[in-house]
mmCIF file of C-alpha atoms in Angstrom:
data_model
loop_
_atom_site.group_PDB
_atom_site.id
_atom_site.type_symbol
_atom_site.label_atom_id
_atom_site.label_comp_id
_atom_site.label_asym_id
_atom_site.label_seq_id
_atom_site.Cartn_x
_atom_site.Cartn_y
_atom_site.Cartn_z
ATOM 1 C CA MET A 816 7.710 -25.678 25.957
ATOM 2 C CA LEU A 817 10.665 -23.730 24.645
ATOM 3 C CA ASP A 818 14.027 -23.809 26.360
ATOM 4 C CA GLN A 819 14.322 -20.862 28.767
ATOM 5 C CA GLU A 820 17.679 -19.803 27.314
ATOM 6 C CA GLN A 821 16.179 -19.685 23.816
ATOM 7 C CA VAL A 822 13.443 -17.405 25.066
ATOM 8 C CA LYS A 823 15.891 -15.105 26.856
ATOM 9 C CA ALA A 824 18.191 -14.904 23.834
ATOM 10 C CA ARG A 825 15.405 -14.046 21.411
ATOM 11 C CA VAL A 826 13.843 -11.504 23.744
ATOM 12 C CA SER A 827 17.216 -9.841 24.336
ATOM 13 C CA GLU A 828 17.655 -9.537 20.580
ATOM 14 C CA LEU A 829 14.232 -7.950 20.148
ATOM 15 C CA LEU A 830 14.226 -5.594 23.090
ATOM 16 C CA ARG A 831 16.735 -3.055 21.864
ATOM 17 C CA ASP A 832 14.064 -0.365 22.104
ATOM 18 C CA SER A 833 14.502 1.416 25.462
ATOM 19 C CA HIS A 834 10.802 2.323 25.559
ATOM 20 C CA LEU A 835 9.852 -1.334 25.133
ATOM 21 C CA LYS A 836 12.317 -2.344 27.852
ATOM 22 C CA GLN A 837 10.608 0.061 30.208
ATOM 23 C CA LEU A 838 7.143 -1.242 29.296
ATOM 24 C CA LEU A 839 8.220 -4.826 29.935
ATOM 25 C CA SER A 840 10.451 -4.293 32.966
ATOM 26 C CA ASP A 841 8.390 -6.565 35.239
ATOM 27 C CA GLU A 842 8.123 -9.267 32.593
ATOM 28 C CA LEU A 843 11.871 -9.186 31.916
ATOM 29 C CA ARG A 844 12.642 -9.536 35.614
ATOM 30 C CA ALA A 845 10.364 -12.590 35.770
ATOM 31 C CA LEU A 846 12.162 -14.182 32.825
ATOM 32 C CA GLN A 847 15.623 -13.379 34.136
ATOM 33 C CA ALA A 848 14.730 -14.897 37.514
ATOM 34 C CA ASP A 849 13.367 -18.083 35.881
ATOM 35 C CA ARG A 850 9.883 -17.345 37.221
ATOM 36 C CA PRO A 851 7.713 -17.586 34.075
ATOM 37 C CA ASP A 852 4.621 -18.070 36.266
ATOM 38 C CA GLU A 853 4.916 -14.365 37.188
ATOM 39 C CA LEU A 854 4.944 -13.289 33.543
ATOM 40 C CA ASP A 855 1.991 -11.261 32.255
ATOM 41 C CA ARG A 856 1.898 -13.279 29.051
ATOM 42 C CA ASP A 857 -0.721 -11.241 27.217
ATOM 43 C CA ARG A 858 1.166 -7.994 27.779
ATOM 44 C CA PHE A 859 4.529 -9.566 26.992
ATOM 45 C CA ASN A 860 3.380 -11.295 23.811
ATOM 46 C CA THR A 861 1.631 -8.224 22.439
ATOM 47 C CA CYS A 862 4.608 -5.930 23.079
ATOM 48 C CA VAL A 863 7.010 -8.376 21.437
ATOM 49 C CA ALA A 864 4.638 -8.710 18.473
ATOM 50 C CA ILE A 865 4.562 -4.940 18.039
ATOM 51 C CA GLN A 866 8.364 -4.788 18.084
ATOM 52 C CA LEU A 867 8.565 -7.451 15.379
ATOM 53 C CA VAL A 868 6.053 -5.599 13.229
ATOM 54 C CA ARG A 869 8.067 -2.396 13.679
ATOM 55 C CA GLU A 870 11.232 -4.144 12.513
ATOM 56 C CA LEU A 871 9.453 -5.529 9.481
ATOM 57 C CA GLN A 872 7.953 -2.139 8.675
ATOM 58 C CA ARG A 873 11.396 -0.532 8.579
ATOM 59 C CA GLU A 874 12.716 -3.255 6.287
ATOM 60 C CA LEU A 875 9.793 -3.224 3.887
ATOM 61 C CA LEU A 876 9.583 0.542 3.560
ATOM 62 C CA ALA A 877 13.233 0.495 2.474
ATOM 63 C CA ASP A 878 12.545 -2.222 -0.103
ATOM 64 C CA GLU A 879 11.116 -0.866 -3.350
ATOM 65 C CA THR A 880 9.832 -4.314 -4.351
ATOM 66 C CA TRP A 881 7.329 -3.993 -1.513
ATOM 67 C CA GLN A 882 5.786 -1.082 -3.389
ATOM 68 C CA ASP A 883 5.032 -3.201 -6.446
ATOM 69 C CA ASN A 884 2.073 -5.542 -6.070
ATOM 70 C CA GLU A 885 2.816 -7.227 -9.381
ATOM 71 C CA ARG A 886 6.268 -8.561 -8.550
ATOM 72 C CA SER A 887 6.841 -11.930 -6.926
ATOM 73 C CA ASP A 888 9.777 -14.257 -6.506
ATOM 74 C CA GLN A 889 10.212 -17.557 -8.353
ATOM 75 C CA SER A 890 8.654 -19.533 -5.515
ATOM 76 C CA GLY A 891 5.395 -17.674 -6.035
ATOM 77 C CA CYS A 892 5.591 -15.874 -2.689
ATOM 78 C CA THR A 893 5.452 -12.104 -2.672
ATOM 79 C CA PRO A 894 8.009 -10.194 -0.587
ATOM 80 C CA GLY A 895 5.278 -9.337 1.906
ATOM 81 C CA GLU A 896 4.259 -12.941 2.328
ATOM 82 C CA THR A 897 7.810 -14.117 2.902
ATOM 83 C CA GLU A 898 8.571 -11.356 5.388
ATOM 84 C CA PHE A 899 5.313 -11.745 7.276
ATOM 85 C CA ASP A 900 6.063 -15.437 7.703
ATOM 86 C CA ARG A 901 9.244 -14.254 9.434
ATOM 87 C CA ILE A 902 7.174 -12.174 11.850
ATOM 88 C CA LEU A 903 5.197 -15.194 12.924
ATOM 89 C CA ASP A 904 8.303 -17.383 13.094
ATOM 90 C CA GLY A 905 9.900 -14.791 15.346
ATOM 91 C CA LEU A 906 6.844 -14.639 17.565
ATOM 92 C CA MET A 907 6.831 -18.396 18.028
ATOM 93 C CA VAL A 908 10.463 -18.283 19.139
ATOM 94 C CA ALA A 909 9.931 -15.256 21.348
ATOM 95 C CA VAL A 910 7.097 -16.630 23.486
ATOM 96 C CA GLN A 911 6.877 -19.497 25.935
ATOM 97 C CA HIS A 912 3.132 -20.042 26.138
ATOM 98 C CA ASP A 913 2.252 -23.243 24.262
ATOM 99 C CA LEU A 914 -1.359 -22.164 23.749
ATOM 100 C CA LEU A 915 -0.308 -18.908 22.087
ATOM 101 C CA VAL A 916 2.070 -20.800 19.817
ATOM 102 C CA SER A 917 -0.799 -22.997 18.655
ATOM 103 C CA HIS A 918 -2.859 -19.856 18.039
ATOM 104 C CA LEU A 919 -0.129 -18.349 15.877
ATOM 105 C CA GLN A 920 0.179 -21.572 13.938
ATOM 106 C CA MET A 921 -3.571 -21.506 13.316
ATOM 107 C CA VAL A 922 -3.345 -17.899 12.094
ATOM 108 C CA ARG A 923 -0.735 -19.057 9.581
ATOM 109 C CA VAL A 924 -2.991 -21.899 8.460
ATOM 110 C CA LEU A 925 -5.953 -19.564 8.026
ATOM 111 C CA GLY A 926 -3.827 -16.971 6.239
ATOM 112 C CA GLY A 927 -2.444 -19.664 3.970
ATOM 113 C CA ALA A 928 -5.948 -20.847 3.164
ATOM 114 C CA ILE A 929 -6.893 -17.360 1.996
ATOM 115 C CA ALA A 930 -3.695 -16.987 -0.036
ATOM 116 C CA ALA A 931 -4.295 -20.333 -1.725
ATOM 117 C CA ARG A 932 -7.515 -18.908 -3.165
ATOM 118 C CA ASP A 933 -6.297 -15.402 -3.987
ATOM 119 C CA THR A 934 -2.558 -15.034 -4.645
ATOM 120 C CA GLY A 935 -2.483 -11.316 -3.814
ATOM 121 C CA THR A 936 -3.977 -11.762 -0.365
ATOM 122 C CA SER A 937 -0.885 -12.670 1.686
ATOM 123 C CA GLU A 938 0.988 -9.475 0.789
ATOM 124 C CA HIS A 939 -2.174 -7.474 1.362
ATOM 125 C CA ASN A 940 -2.713 -9.080 4.786
ATOM 126 C CA ALA A 941 0.856 -8.282 5.808
ATOM 127 C CA ARG A 942 0.534 -4.685 4.626
ATOM 128 C CA VAL A 943 -2.787 -4.144 6.413
ATOM 129 C CA THR A 944 -1.413 -5.632 9.634
ATOM 130 C CA ILE A 945 1.651 -3.374 9.569
ATOM 131 C CA TYR A 946 -0.378 -0.225 8.959
ATOM 132 C CA ALA A 947 -3.081 -1.193 11.470
ATOM 133 C CA THR A 948 -0.480 -1.866 14.153
ATOM 134 C CA ARG A 949 1.141 1.505 13.579
ATOM 135 C CA LEU A 950 -2.232 3.260 13.796
ATOM 136 C CA GLY A 951 -3.005 1.327 16.968
ATOM 137 C CA GLU A 952 0.244 2.553 18.507
ATOM 138 C CA LEU A 953 -0.543 6.149 17.568
ATOM 139 C CA CYS A 954 -3.991 5.770 19.148
ATOM 140 C CA GLU A 955 -2.346 4.303 22.273
ATOM 141 C CA LEU A 956 -4.621 1.265 22.292
ATOM 142 C CA THR A 957 -4.673 -0.965 25.340
ATOM 143 C CA THR A 958 -2.917 -4.323 25.207
ATOM 144 C CA GLU A 959 -6.231 -6.126 24.750
ATOM 145 C CA ARG A 960 -7.371 -3.894 21.891
ATOM 146 C CA MET A 961 -3.991 -4.158 20.190
ATOM 147 C CA GLN A 962 -4.217 -7.949 20.297
ATOM 148 C CA ALA A 963 -7.663 -7.789 18.706
ATOM 149 C CA LEU A 964 -6.411 -5.363 16.060
ATOM 150 C CA ILE A 965 -3.463 -7.556 15.045
ATOM 151 C CA LYS A 966 -5.599 -10.678 14.727
ATOM 152 C CA GLY A 967 -8.440 -8.897 12.939
ATOM 153 C CA ALA A 968 -6.079 -7.172 10.513
ATOM 154 C CA PHE A 969 -4.311 -10.354 9.454
ATOM 155 C CA LEU A 970 -7.551 -12.345 9.115
ATOM 156 C CA HIS A 971 -9.824 -9.612 7.780
ATOM 157 C CA ASP A 972 -10.306 -11.326 4.401
ATOM 158 C CA ILE A 973 -10.877 -14.836 5.786
ATOM 159 C CA GLY A 974 -14.430 -14.739 4.389
ATOM 160 C CA LYS A 975 -13.028 -14.912 0.849
ATOM 161 C CA ILE A 976 -12.610 -18.632 1.463
ATOM 162 C CA GLY A 977 -16.359 -18.887 0.904
ATOM 163 C CA ILE A 978 -16.459 -16.955 -2.402
ATOM 164 C CA ARG A 979 -16.622 -19.074 -5.556
ATOM 165 C CA ASP A 980 -13.518 -19.049 -7.770
ATOM 166 C CA ASN A 981 -15.401 -17.764 -10.813
ATOM 167 C CA ILE A 982 -16.151 -14.590 -8.837
ATOM 168 C CA LEU A 983 -13.102 -14.275 -6.590
ATOM 169 C CA LEU A 984 -10.626 -14.782 -9.432
ATOM 170 C CA LYS A 985 -12.546 -13.001 -12.176
ATOM 171 C CA HIS A 986 -10.293 -10.621 -14.124
ATOM 172 C CA THR A 987 -13.061 -8.583 -15.744
ATOM 173 C CA GLY A 988 -15.621 -6.414 -13.984
ATOM 174 C CA LEU A 989 -18.170 -8.063 -11.706
ATOM 175 C CA THR A 990 -21.861 -8.056 -12.499
ATOM 176 C CA GLU A 991 -24.161 -6.553 -9.875
ATOM 177 C CA PRO A 992 -25.159 -9.988 -8.467
ATOM 178 C CA GLU A 993 -21.493 -11.010 -8.380
ATOM 179 C CA ARG A 994 -20.552 -7.775 -6.636
ATOM 180 C CA ARG A 995 -23.139 -8.453 -3.926
ATOM 181 C CA ILE A 996 -21.704 -11.933 -3.412
ATOM 182 C CA MET A 997 -18.172 -10.528 -3.177
ATOM 183 C CA GLN A 998 -19.353 -7.944 -0.663
ATOM 184 C CA SER A 999 -20.678 -10.724 1.560
ATOM 185 C CA HIS A 1000 -17.159 -11.816 2.533
ATOM 186 C CA PRO A 1001 -16.906 -9.661 5.700
ATOM 187 C CA GLU A 1002 -20.080 -11.212 7.139
ATOM 188 C CA MET A 1003 -18.978 -14.652 6.007
ATOM 189 C CA GLY A 1004 -15.610 -14.179 7.685
ATOM 190 C CA ALA A 1005 -17.199 -13.146 10.971
ATOM 191 C CA ARG A 1006 -19.438 -16.227 10.858
ATOM 192 C CA LEU A 1007 -16.441 -18.467 10.196
ATOM 193 C CA LEU A 1008 -14.573 -17.152 13.241
ATOM 194 C CA LYS A 1009 -17.547 -16.870 15.591
ATOM 195 C CA GLY A 1010 -17.400 -19.409 18.383
ATOM 196 C CA ILE A 1011 -13.591 -19.618 18.405
ATOM 197 C CA PRO A 1012 -12.921 -18.100 21.853
ATOM 198 C CA TRP A 1013 -9.449 -16.682 21.176
ATOM 199 C CA LEU A 1014 -10.687 -14.982 17.974
ATOM 200 C CA GLU A 1015 -13.884 -13.461 19.403
ATOM 201 C CA ASP A 1016 -12.125 -10.121 19.845
ATOM 202 C CA ALA A 1017 -11.200 -10.067 16.134
ATOM 203 C CA LEU A 1018 -14.786 -10.366 14.873
ATOM 204 C CA ASP A 1019 -15.473 -6.621 14.673
ATOM 205 C CA GLY A 1020 -12.355 -6.042 12.590
ATOM 206 C CA VAL A 1021 -13.254 -8.860 10.225
ATOM 207 C CA ARG A 1022 -16.904 -7.861 9.854
ATOM 208 C CA HIS A 1023 -16.379 -4.112 9.533
ATOM 209 C CA HIS A 1024 -13.177 -3.731 7.509
ATOM 210 C CA HIS A 1025 -15.113 -2.373 4.502
ATOM 211 C CA GLU A 1026 -17.103 0.241 6.442
ATOM 212 C CA ARG A 1027 -16.503 3.901 5.562
ATOM 213 C CA TRP A 1028 -16.466 7.086 7.567
ATOM 214 C CA ASP A 1029 -19.484 8.483 5.681
ATOM 215 C CA GLY A 1030 -21.607 5.338 6.046
ATOM 216 C CA THR A 1031 -21.322 4.216 2.413
ATOM 217 C CA GLY A 1032 -19.414 1.033 3.268
ATOM 218 C CA TYR A 1033 -20.746 -2.440 4.014
ATOM 219 C CA PRO A 1034 -22.220 -4.612 5.456
ATOM 220 C CA ASP A 1035 -23.719 -2.470 8.250
ATOM 221 C CA HIS A 1036 -23.220 1.046 6.792
ATOM 222 C CA LEU A 1037 -21.504 2.276 9.950
ATOM 223 C CA CYS A 1038 -20.406 5.901 9.999
ATOM 224 C CA GLY A 1039 -18.461 8.294 12.169
#
């Protein structure tokens, strides 16, 4: 359990947005009165997460290195990977719910497992999560759907863990059989996450992230 003063300080730093203050007025009163049992944790955590993603989006869009997928720092981490780690670090300081903290830590472990196989994946995951969150805001998604979107966006490529290195890391064009194997990663990802209760709401995003509006995507050829 985090110290109450730490939580208050971090939340105060984040909640400079007057609209967000209004959305979380009840939650802020509960924190200020030292009554965390009255806190709507799901609503609070999602709103704080969105604010952190917004801050990161502003920083990255002003950083031209973010536009270049080929650049990376000497540690081997791309700018997106480093900055997205900061998002999750901030979330773990901003919330008080031990179970959610363990969930965020697991997301980092899963994301790290993908990145260990495919070095470009961490930056891509961060980028997709930022854009998906912004689209979710524009669509005025409910708190529950926004939570599902954030988790599904960051873990959408988790199925790549099951793709053999000689296919996943191949620099030349894939053969038709290899392409079919590569295209199995959305289904594989959904199978990997199925049965994990707190990730059930992310399964659709993981399974369907390669679908297309005209039905030419995969694996289920959804359209519309």
